[in-house]
Amino acid sequence: MDGLDTLKARFLTAISAASDEAGLEEVRLAALGKKGEISLKMRDLGQMDPAQRQAAGAMLNVLKDEIDAALRAKKAALGDAALDERLRAEWLDVTLPARPRPQGTIHPVSQVMEELTAIFADMGFAVAEGPQVESDWYNFDALNIPPEHPARQEHDTFFMHRAEGDNRPPHVLRTHTSPVQIRALMAQGAPIRVIAPGRVYRMDMDQTHTPMFHQVEGLAIDRDISMANLKWVLEEFCRAYFEVDKVELRFRASHFPFTEPSAEVDIRYSSVGGQLKIGEGDKWMEILGSGMVHPKVLQAAGVDPDQWQGFAFGMGIDRIAMLKYGIPDLRAFFEADLRWLRHYGFSALDVPDLAGGLSA
């Protein structure tokens, strides 16, 4: 066909001169589009006799392939040039350190459990564990809690459902971790020094109580342990936990079925602008209960009370976490999401005044 060489040269020149992909697309449409020059010549083949059609069709197909190959090559070259330009413009220093990424943090209750475990470990206390579903005997009877005690009523304790005809002893969601002390005493005997951290359950719900919370209890049994040893252990714990050099504790006479004598323990503090300062001031706050282990509790665990004696104490982990990290409402531990935890950041707050609801 006449003029194919001229047509080829014109399109190859246009392809070579294209400076971007938009200009290259215009050349493609002019040559190979539905109304492009080469496409129109392909349509003219139907008007030729067979011999002419065969010869012209072969030449047009060769031309089409050459133009298409030139278009592809030019498009690749334009892409490479654009990438080179981008690399020059977007210089990257690969030796720079990576950008910091947000990381999760441990829940304050778990953090406090780790802290107090480490503190008591330094004083020789091992960690003891036990089941959260306890028999009535371990949870009450072995701890000298009489049948008429309010804690044994259904409005205070979660009792496990029993089918009709089930004659097994009653079981409850443990109301304290004291049953762990009984189990440890029965398994190890005296002397013994353990703490029992874990979840406990009571039917209570307000600013300072929840149906499920965390508690740690301590037990030390030996031949000549006294209340003076108890006071020293608690003072050392408070100094280490609250990170202060001086603490002052006050023991107030109280009553617990499993200790005799029994004492509530208060700690001296001050509150300025909603900020608590442990170890100074003229206010007192109750933080735990304690006492000398009752002889009947030792007997129930198979320990001779004429040969052995010791102390026990218990405190709410959630409660002391609130005091240290300035969290105003105990319910927030269980109803909050990660945004709430991030908001507090495990640092004392300047706004809430914990003394109003927590002080003795």
mmCIF file of C-alpha atoms in Angstrom:
data_model
loop_
_atom_site.group_PDB
_atom_site.id
_atom_site.type_symbol
_atom_site.label_atom_id
_atom_site.label_comp_id
_atom_site.label_asym_id
_atom_site.label_seq_id
_atom_site.Cartn_x
_atom_site.Cartn_y
_atom_site.Cartn_z
ATOM 1 C CA MET A 1 0.000 0.000 0.000
ATOM 2 C CA ASP A 2 1.199 3.451 -0.921
ATOM 3 C CA GLY A 3 2.323 5.740 1.923
ATOM 4 C CA LEU A 4 2.772 3.139 4.674
ATOM 5 C CA ASP A 5 6.446 4.007 5.122
ATOM 6 C CA THR A 6 5.535 7.683 5.440
ATOM 7 C CA LEU A 7 2.758 6.842 7.912
ATOM 8 C CA LYS A 8 5.140 4.677 9.940
ATOM 9 C CA ALA A 9 7.810 7.371 10.066
ATOM 10 C CA ARG A 10 5.267 10.008 11.136
ATOM 11 C CA PHE A 11 3.866 7.966 14.005
ATOM 12 C CA LEU A 12 7.289 6.798 15.207
ATOM 13 C CA THR A 13 8.388 10.439 15.303
ATOM 14 C CA ALA A 14 5.251 11.425 17.238
ATOM 15 C CA ILE A 15 5.821 8.559 19.698
ATOM 16 C CA SER A 16 9.413 9.604 20.240
ATOM 17 C CA ALA A 17 8.390 13.241 20.814
ATOM 18 C CA ALA A 18 5.675 12.401 23.402
ATOM 19 C CA SER A 19 6.733 13.910 26.739
ATOM 20 C CA ASP A 20 4.163 12.270 28.996
ATOM 21 C CA GLU A 21 1.632 9.460 29.048
ATOM 22 C CA ALA A 22 -1.256 11.784 28.107
ATOM 23 C CA GLY A 23 0.535 12.844 24.881
ATOM 24 C CA LEU A 24 1.453 9.228 24.164
ATOM 25 C CA GLU A 25 -2.204 8.208 24.521
ATOM 26 C CA GLU A 26 -3.160 10.832 21.899
ATOM 27 C CA VAL A 27 -0.685 9.288 19.449
ATOM 28 C CA ARG A 28 -2.064 5.777 20.147
ATOM 29 C CA LEU A 29 -5.623 6.888 19.454
ATOM 30 C CA ALA A 30 -4.559 8.675 16.248
ATOM 31 C CA ALA A 31 -2.871 5.509 15.006
ATOM 32 C CA LEU A 32 -4.688 2.513 16.490
ATOM 33 C CA GLY A 33 -7.936 3.884 17.909
ATOM 34 C CA LYS A 34 -11.292 3.019 16.332
ATOM 35 C CA LYS A 35 -10.965 6.052 14.081
ATOM 36 C CA GLY A 36 -7.165 5.969 13.880
ATOM 37 C CA GLU A 37 -5.434 6.044 10.513
ATOM 38 C CA ILE A 38 -4.131 2.475 10.635
ATOM 39 C CA SER A 39 -7.514 1.176 11.868
ATOM 40 C CA LEU A 40 -9.271 2.907 8.917
ATOM 41 C CA LYS A 41 -6.844 1.372 6.450
ATOM 42 C CA MET A 42 -7.613 -2.050 7.954
ATOM 43 C CA ARG A 43 -11.290 -1.456 7.140
ATOM 44 C CA ASP A 44 -10.430 -0.658 3.515
ATOM 45 C CA LEU A 45 -9.162 -4.230 3.080
ATOM 46 C CA GLY A 46 -12.752 -5.404 2.501
ATOM 47 C CA GLN A 47 -12.939 -3.410 -0.748
ATOM 48 C CA MET A 48 -9.857 -5.084 -2.296
ATOM 49 C CA ASP A 49 -9.642 -8.225 -4.362
ATOM 50 C CA PRO A 50 -8.199 -11.309 -2.578
ATOM 51 C CA ALA A 51 -4.671 -10.947 -3.877
ATOM 52 C CA GLN A 52 -4.409 -7.265 -2.931
ATOM 53 C CA ARG A 53 -6.098 -7.916 0.446
ATOM 54 C CA GLN A 54 -3.554 -10.598 1.347
ATOM 55 C CA ALA A 55 -0.567 -8.436 0.550
ATOM 56 C CA ALA A 56 -1.941 -5.212 2.068
ATOM 57 C CA GLY A 57 -3.207 -7.020 5.201
ATOM 58 C CA ALA A 58 0.219 -8.460 5.919
ATOM 59 C CA MET A 59 1.882 -5.042 5.580
ATOM 60 C CA LEU A 60 -0.754 -3.346 7.790
ATOM 61 C CA ASN A 61 -0.373 -6.005 10.492
ATOM 62 C CA VAL A 62 3.389 -5.505 10.480
ATOM 63 C CA LEU A 63 2.902 -1.738 10.742
ATOM 64 C CA LYS A 64 0.357 -2.133 13.558
ATOM 65 C CA ASP A 65 2.717 -4.383 15.511
ATOM 66 C CA GLU A 66 5.635 -1.979 15.051
ATOM 67 C CA ILE A 67 3.587 1.014 16.205
ATOM 68 C CA ASP A 68 2.206 -0.946 19.180
ATOM 69 C CA ALA A 69 5.708 -2.071 20.199
ATOM 70 C CA ALA A 70 6.977 1.506 19.932
ATOM 71 C CA LEU A 71 4.089 2.726 22.090
ATOM 72 C CA ARG A 72 4.824 0.111 24.788
ATOM 73 C CA ALA A 73 8.523 0.906 24.809
ATOM 74 C CA LYS A 74 7.856 4.623 25.064
ATOM 75 C CA LYS A 75 5.363 4.095 27.890
ATOM 76 C CA ALA A 76 7.916 2.042 29.842
ATOM 77 C CA ALA A 77 10.563 4.721 29.239
ATOM 78 C CA LEU A 78 8.218 7.456 30.475
ATOM 79 C CA GLY A 79 7.457 5.362 33.590
ATOM 80 C CA ASP A 80 11.140 4.866 34.330
ATOM 81 C CA ALA A 81 11.796 8.571 33.880
ATOM 82 C CA ALA A 82 8.919 9.459 36.246
ATOM 83 C CA LEU A 83 10.258 7.013 38.854
ATOM 84 C CA ASP A 84 13.756 8.462 38.564
ATOM 85 C CA GLU A 85 12.384 11.950 39.040
ATOM 86 C CA ARG A 86 10.339 10.832 42.056
ATOM 87 C CA LEU A 87 13.352 9.170 43.628
ATOM 88 C CA ARG A 88 15.368 12.355 43.167
ATOM 89 C CA ALA A 89 12.580 14.481 44.657
ATOM 90 C CA GLU A 90 11.639 12.105 47.514
ATOM 91 C CA TRP A 91 15.029 11.480 49.054
ATOM 92 C CA LEU A 92 14.934 9.038 51.991
ATOM 93 C CA ASP A 93 17.553 8.624 54.678
ATOM 94 C CA VAL A 94 17.366 4.911 55.525
ATOM 95 C CA THR A 95 19.696 5.424 58.506
ATOM 96 C CA LEU A 96 17.040 7.373 60.431
ATOM 97 C CA PRO A 97 15.379 5.471 63.306
ATOM 98 C CA ALA A 98 11.843 4.255 62.755
ATOM 99 C CA ARG A 99 8.930 6.406 63.907
ATOM 100 C CA PRO A 100 7.674 5.402 67.372
ATOM 101 C CA ARG A 101 4.552 3.235 67.317
ATOM 102 C CA PRO A 102 1.908 3.248 70.065
ATOM 103 C CA GLN A 103 2.219 0.210 72.302
ATOM 104 C CA GLY A 104 -0.175 -1.408 74.725
ATOM 105 C CA THR A 105 0.415 -1.135 78.455
ATOM 106 C CA ILE A 106 -0.340 -3.489 81.290
ATOM 107 C CA HIS A 107 -3.624 -2.997 83.161
ATOM 108 C CA PRO A 108 -3.150 -1.190 86.494
ATOM 109 C CA VAL A 109 -4.537 -4.154 88.481
ATOM 110 C CA SER A 110 -2.096 -6.559 86.836
ATOM 111 C CA GLN A 111 0.715 -4.068 87.357
ATOM 112 C CA VAL A 112 -0.070 -3.745 91.064
ATOM 113 C CA MET A 113 -0.237 -7.534 91.437
ATOM 114 C CA GLU A 114 3.256 -7.790 89.970
ATOM 115 C CA GLU A 115 4.523 -4.976 92.190
ATOM 116 C CA LEU A 116 3.215 -6.395 95.453
ATOM 117 C CA THR A 117 4.360 -9.919 94.548
ATOM 118 C CA ALA A 118 7.896 -8.611 94.066
ATOM 119 C CA ILE A 119 7.794 -6.612 97.318
ATOM 120 C CA PHE A 120 6.579 -9.509 99.433
ATOM 121 C CA ALA A 121 9.004 -11.886 97.704
ATOM 122 C CA ASP A 122 11.842 -9.720 99.029
ATOM 123 C CA MET A 123 10.472 -10.386 102.522
ATOM 124 C CA GLY A 124 10.376 -14.148 101.984
ATOM 125 C CA PHE A 125 6.719 -14.649 101.000
ATOM 126 C CA ALA A 126 5.905 -17.214 98.312
ATOM 127 C CA VAL A 127 2.781 -17.004 96.118
ATOM 128 C CA ALA A 128 -0.020 -19.508 96.798
ATOM 129 C CA GLU A 129 -2.990 -20.125 94.502
ATOM 130 C CA GLY A 130 -6.343 -21.838 94.794
ATOM 131 C CA PRO A 131 -9.680 -22.339 92.970
ATOM 132 C CA GLN A 132 -12.145 -19.490 92.528
ATOM 133 C CA VAL A 133 -15.085 -21.838 93.133
ATOM 134 C CA GLU A 134 -14.730 -23.051 96.713
ATOM 135 C CA SER A 135 -16.587 -25.405 98.981
ATOM 136 C CA ASP A 136 -18.535 -23.942 101.862
ATOM 137 C CA TRP A 137 -16.044 -25.552 104.236
ATOM 138 C CA TYR A 138 -12.899 -23.905 102.822
ATOM 139 C CA ASN A 139 -14.565 -20.523 102.346
ATOM 140 C CA PHE A 140 -16.346 -20.326 105.730
ATOM 141 C CA ASP A 141 -16.119 -23.237 108.188
ATOM 142 C CA ALA A 142 -12.342 -23.649 108.177
ATOM 143 C CA LEU A 143 -12.023 -19.912 108.763
ATOM 144 C CA ASN A 144 -14.160 -19.951 111.910
ATOM 145 C CA ILE A 145 -17.057 -18.158 110.197
ATOM 146 C CA PRO A 146 -20.239 -19.367 111.933
ATOM 147 C CA PRO A 147 -23.406 -20.414 110.050
ATOM 148 C CA GLU A 148 -25.287 -17.289 111.161
ATOM 149 C CA HIS A 149 -22.602 -14.885 109.868
ATOM 150 C CA PRO A 150 -24.003 -12.350 107.328
ATOM 151 C CA ALA A 151 -21.343 -13.300 104.765
ATOM 152 C CA ARG A 152 -22.968 -16.741 104.507
ATOM 153 C CA GLN A 153 -26.296 -15.305 103.428
ATOM 154 C CA GLU A 154 -27.346 -15.275 99.772
ATOM 155 C CA HIS A 155 -27.600 -11.485 99.688
ATOM 156 C CA ASP A 156 -23.845 -11.243 100.322
ATOM 157 C CA THR A 157 -22.378 -14.318 98.594
ATOM 158 C CA PHE A 158 -22.736 -15.984 95.190
ATOM 159 C CA PHE A 159 -23.772 -19.595 95.820
ATOM 160 C CA MET A 160 -23.440 -22.121 92.993
ATOM 161 C CA HIS A 161 -26.687 -23.627 91.700
ATOM 162 C CA ARG A 162 -27.290 -27.255 92.612
ATOM 163 C CA ALA A 163 -29.686 -29.564 90.835
ATOM 164 C CA GLU A 164 -32.400 -31.277 92.807
ATOM 165 C CA GLY A 165 -30.994 -34.308 94.580
ATOM 166 C CA ASP A 166 -27.402 -33.021 94.509
ATOM 167 C CA ASN A 167 -26.144 -33.772 98.016
ATOM 168 C CA ARG A 168 -22.642 -32.426 97.596
ATOM 169 C CA PRO A 169 -21.534 -29.669 100.016
ATOM 170 C CA PRO A 170 -22.528 -26.137 98.974
ATOM 171 C CA HIS A 171 -20.051 -24.295 96.743
ATOM 172 C CA VAL A 172 -19.581 -20.558 96.377
ATOM 173 C CA LEU A 173 -17.593 -18.080 94.339
ATOM 174 C CA ARG A 174 -14.909 -17.399 96.925
ATOM 175 C CA THR A 175 -15.539 -14.221 98.883
ATOM 176 C CA HIS A 176 -11.860 -13.790 99.816
ATOM 177 C CA THR A 177 -8.552 -15.516 99.154
ATOM 178 C CA SER A 178 -8.414 -16.819 102.737
ATOM 179 C CA PRO A 179 -9.310 -20.358 101.544
ATOM 180 C CA VAL A 180 -5.969 -20.368 99.760
ATOM 181 C CA GLN A 181 -4.290 -19.927 103.140
ATOM 182 C CA ILE A 182 -6.107 -23.011 104.462
ATOM 183 C CA ARG A 183 -5.106 -25.054 101.435
ATOM 184 C CA ALA A 184 -1.473 -23.907 101.706
ATOM 185 C CA LEU A 185 -1.350 -24.729 105.425
ATOM 186 C CA MET A 186 -2.852 -28.172 104.869
ATOM 187 C CA ALA A 187 -0.436 -28.906 102.019
ATOM 188 C CA GLN A 188 2.778 -27.449 103.499
ATOM 189 C CA GLY A 189 2.235 -27.243 107.235
ATOM 190 C CA ALA A 190 4.152 -24.845 109.475
ATOM 191 C CA PRO A 191 6.323 -22.821 109.316
ATOM 192 C CA ILE A 192 4.941 -21.026 106.280
ATOM 193 C CA ARG A 193 5.030 -17.577 104.720
ATOM 194 C CA VAL A 194 2.760 -16.982 101.694
ATOM 195 C CA ILE A 195 0.651 -14.377 99.963
ATOM 196 C CA ALA A 196 -2.522 -15.261 98.042
ATOM 197 C CA PRO A 197 -3.454 -12.765 95.311
ATOM 198 C CA GLY A 198 -6.476 -13.360 93.102
ATOM 199 C CA ARG A 199 -10.071 -12.633 92.105
ATOM 200 C CA VAL A 200 -12.852 -12.697 94.672
ATOM 201 C CA TYR A 201 -16.626 -12.206 94.434
ATOM 202 C CA ARG A 202 -19.202 -10.462 96.615
ATOM 203 C CA MET A 203 -22.680 -9.110 95.922
ATOM 204 C CA ASP A 204 -21.806 -5.436 96.213
ATOM 205 C CA MET A 205 -21.612 -2.529 93.767
ATOM 206 C CA ASP A 206 -20.799 1.118 94.427
ATOM 207 C CA GLN A 207 -17.916 3.590 94.014
ATOM 208 C CA THR A 208 -15.566 1.515 96.158
ATOM 209 C CA HIS A 209 -17.020 -2.003 95.672
ATOM 210 C CA THR A 210 -17.661 -4.274 92.696
ATOM 211 C CA PRO A 211 -19.130 -7.811 92.466
ATOM 212 C CA MET A 212 -15.776 -9.088 91.258
ATOM 213 C CA PHE A 213 -12.547 -7.573 92.512
ATOM 214 C CA HIS A 214 -8.987 -8.527 93.413
ATOM 215 C CA GLN A 215 -7.526 -9.205 96.805
ATOM 216 C CA VAL A 216 -4.197 -10.227 98.289
ATOM 217 C CA GLU A 217 -3.905 -11.924 101.640
ATOM 218 C CA GLY A 218 -0.772 -12.724 103.555
ATOM 219 C CA LEU A 219 -0.035 -15.479 106.055
ATOM 220 C CA ALA A 220 3.034 -16.058 108.233
ATOM 221 C CA ILE A 221 3.139 -18.943 110.747
ATOM 222 C CA ASP A 222 6.077 -19.768 112.998
ATOM 223 C CA ARG A 223 6.754 -20.471 116.675
ATOM 224 C CA ASP A 224 7.222 -16.925 117.957
ATOM 225 C CA ILE A 225 5.618 -14.536 115.449
ATOM 226 C CA SER A 226 3.862 -11.534 116.992
ATOM 227 C CA MET A 227 1.888 -8.421 116.076
ATOM 228 C CA ALA A 228 5.197 -6.546 116.031
ATOM 229 C CA ASN A 229 6.290 -8.695 113.080
ATOM 230 C CA LEU A 230 2.983 -7.946 111.354
ATOM 231 C CA LYS A 231 3.464 -4.196 111.822
ATOM 232 C CA TRP A 232 7.002 -4.318 110.423
ATOM 233 C CA VAL A 233 5.898 -6.289 107.334
ATOM 234 C CA LEU A 234 3.064 -3.874 106.578
ATOM 235 C CA GLU A 235 5.248 -0.803 107.078
ATOM 236 C CA GLU A 236 7.914 -2.204 104.756
ATOM 237 C CA PHE A 237 5.292 -3.024 102.155
ATOM 238 C CA CYS A 238 3.726 0.451 102.269
ATOM 239 C CA ARG A 239 7.109 2.167 102.009
ATOM 240 C CA ALA A 240 8.049 0.121 98.956
ATOM 241 C CA TYR A 241 4.651 0.197 97.255
ATOM 242 C CA PHE A 242 3.895 3.902 97.683
ATOM 243 C CA GLU A 243 7.566 4.753 97.107
ATOM 244 C CA VAL A 244 7.963 6.945 100.190
ATOM 245 C CA ASP A 245 10.667 6.984 102.845
ATOM 246 C CA LYS A 246 8.306 7.323 105.782
ATOM 247 C CA VAL A 247 4.916 5.804 106.544
ATOM 248 C CA GLU A 248 2.888 5.795 109.717
ATOM 249 C CA LEU A 249 0.321 3.082 110.385
ATOM 250 C CA ARG A 250 -2.401 3.049 113.002
ATOM 251 C CA PHE A 251 -3.906 -0.196 114.289
ATOM 252 C CA ARG A 252 -7.552 -0.041 115.411
ATOM 253 C CA ALA A 253 -9.160 -2.906 117.270
ATOM 254 C CA SER A 254 -11.689 -4.771 115.150
ATOM 255 C CA HIS A 255 -13.249 -8.214 114.774
ATOM 256 C CA PHE A 256 -12.696 -10.888 112.138
ATOM 257 C CA PRO A 257 -13.755 -14.489 112.808
ATOM 258 C CA PHE A 258 -10.423 -15.858 111.568
ATOM 259 C CA THR A 259 -8.067 -13.642 113.640
ATOM 260 C CA GLU A 260 -7.770 -12.868 117.354
ATOM 261 C CA PRO A 261 -6.816 -10.170 118.161
ATOM 262 C CA SER A 262 -7.944 -8.389 114.985
ATOM 263 C CA ALA A 263 -7.089 -4.905 113.744
ATOM 264 C CA GLU A 264 -8.025 -2.512 110.980
ATOM 265 C CA VAL A 265 -4.930 -0.750 109.681
ATOM 266 C CA ASP A 266 -5.002 2.957 108.778
ATOM 267 C CA ILE A 267 -2.292 4.916 107.002
ATOM 268 C CA ARG A 268 -1.492 8.590 107.503
ATOM 269 C CA TYR A 269 -1.998 10.825 104.460
ATOM 270 C CA SER A 270 -2.777 14.319 103.280
ATOM 271 C CA SER A 271 -4.911 15.582 100.421
ATOM 272 C CA VAL A 272 -4.012 18.817 98.649
ATOM 273 C CA GLY A 273 -5.996 19.820 95.581
ATOM 274 C CA GLY A 274 -7.240 16.282 95.181
ATOM 275 C CA GLN A 275 -3.718 14.839 95.271
ATOM 276 C CA LEU A 276 -3.015 12.203 97.901
ATOM 277 C CA LYS A 277 0.320 12.136 99.682
ATOM 278 C CA ILE A 278 0.965 9.007 101.684
ATOM 279 C CA GLY A 279 3.052 9.246 104.855
ATOM 280 C CA GLU A 280 2.349 12.867 105.756
ATOM 281 C CA GLY A 281 -0.520 15.046 106.894
ATOM 282 C CA ASP A 282 -3.139 14.792 109.610
ATOM 283 C CA LYS A 283 -5.655 12.417 107.994
ATOM 284 C CA TRP A 284 -6.042 8.652 108.324
ATOM 285 C CA MET A 285 -7.284 6.176 105.722
ATOM 286 C CA GLU A 286 -8.161 2.513 106.269
ATOM 287 C CA ILE A 287 -6.291 0.266 103.813
ATOM 288 C CA LEU A 288 -6.503 -3.307 105.136
ATOM 289 C CA GLY A 289 -7.541 -5.730 107.843
ATOM 290 C CA SER A 290 -5.205 -7.939 109.854
ATOM 291 C CA GLY A 291 -4.632 -9.871 113.052
ATOM 292 C CA MET A 292 -3.178 -12.957 114.678
ATOM 293 C CA VAL A 293 -4.499 -16.186 113.171
ATOM 294 C CA HIS A 294 -7.282 -17.661 115.316
ATOM 295 C CA PRO A 295 -6.365 -21.008 116.984
ATOM 296 C CA LYS A 296 -9.474 -22.621 115.469
ATOM 297 C CA VAL A 297 -8.231 -21.743 111.980
ATOM 298 C CA LEU A 298 -4.894 -23.398 112.715
ATOM 299 C CA GLN A 299 -6.686 -26.477 114.040
ATOM 300 C CA ALA A 300 -8.886 -26.684 110.941
ATOM 301 C CA ALA A 301 -5.743 -26.705 108.772
ATOM 302 C CA GLY A 302 -4.106 -29.419 110.889
ATOM 303 C CA VAL A 303 -1.619 -27.135 112.658
ATOM 304 C CA ASP A 304 -1.178 -27.347 116.448
ATOM 305 C CA PRO A 305 -1.990 -23.877 117.902
ATOM 306 C CA ASP A 306 -0.036 -24.726 121.067
ATOM 307 C CA GLN A 307 3.153 -24.980 118.991
ATOM 308 C CA TRP A 308 2.567 -22.457 116.214
ATOM 309 C CA GLN A 309 1.183 -18.968 115.842
ATOM 310 C CA GLY A 310 1.229 -16.253 113.227
ATOM 311 C CA PHE A 311 -0.452 -13.315 111.558
ATOM 312 C CA ALA A 312 -2.663 -12.776 108.530
ATOM 313 C CA PHE A 313 -3.693 -9.694 106.595
ATOM 314 C CA GLY A 314 -5.791 -8.864 103.563
ATOM 315 C CA MET A 315 -6.195 -5.866 101.290
ATOM 316 C CA GLY A 316 -7.999 -4.997 98.067
ATOM 317 C CA ILE A 317 -5.622 -4.804 95.110
ATOM 318 C CA ASP A 318 -8.006 -2.576 93.159
ATOM 319 C CA ARG A 319 -8.233 -0.272 96.170
ATOM 320 C CA ILE A 320 -4.507 0.256 96.573
ATOM 321 C CA ALA A 321 -4.201 0.659 92.788
ATOM 322 C CA MET A 322 -6.724 3.499 93.024
ATOM 323 C CA LEU A 323 -4.687 5.130 95.777
ATOM 324 C CA LYS A 324 -1.367 4.910 93.954
ATOM 325 C CA TYR A 325 -2.529 5.864 90.468
ATOM 326 C CA GLY A 326 -5.249 8.376 91.326
ATOM 327 C CA ILE A 327 -8.253 6.500 89.906
ATOM 328 C CA PRO A 328 -11.444 7.863 91.504
ATOM 329 C CA ASP A 329 -13.976 5.074 90.904
ATOM 330 C CA LEU A 330 -13.391 1.341 91.360
ATOM 331 C CA ARG A 331 -16.040 0.507 88.752
ATOM 332 C CA ALA A 332 -13.882 2.131 86.079
ATOM 333 C CA PHE A 333 -11.496 -0.855 86.222
ATOM 334 C CA PHE A 334 -14.123 -3.109 84.663
ATOM 335 C CA GLU A 335 -16.371 -0.781 82.652
ATOM 336 C CA ALA A 336 -13.620 1.159 80.858
ATOM 337 C CA ASP A 337 -11.933 0.619 77.508
ATOM 338 C CA LEU A 338 -8.383 1.225 76.311
ATOM 339 C CA ARG A 339 -9.059 4.914 75.758
ATOM 340 C CA TRP A 340 -9.904 5.247 79.455
ATOM 341 C CA LEU A 341 -6.710 3.493 80.513
ATOM 342 C CA ARG A 342 -4.669 5.634 78.147
ATOM 343 C CA HIS A 343 -6.313 8.737 79.577
ATOM 344 C CA TYR A 344 -5.030 7.929 83.065
ATOM 345 C CA GLY A 345 -1.631 6.741 81.894
ATOM 346 C CA PHE A 346 -0.896 5.212 85.311
ATOM 347 C CA SER A 347 -0.024 8.549 86.828
ATOM 348 C CA ALA A 348 -1.691 10.363 89.709
ATOM 349 C CA LEU A 349 -4.490 12.704 88.740
ATOM 350 C CA ASP A 350 -4.777 16.296 89.879
ATOM 351 C CA VAL A 351 -8.574 16.444 89.910
ATOM 352 C CA PRO A 352 -10.335 13.655 91.864
ATOM 353 C CA ASP A 353 -10.304 13.721 95.637
ATOM 354 C CA LEU A 354 -10.237 10.123 96.841
ATOM 355 C CA ALA A 355 -10.319 11.048 100.496
ATOM 356 C CA GLY A 356 -14.028 11.820 100.548
ATOM 357 C CA GLY A 357 -15.143 8.275 99.798
ATOM 358 C CA LEU A 358 -12.230 6.268 101.107
ATOM 359 C CA SER A 359 -10.998 7.807 104.325
ATOM 360 C CA ALA A 360 -11.870 6.181 107.635
#
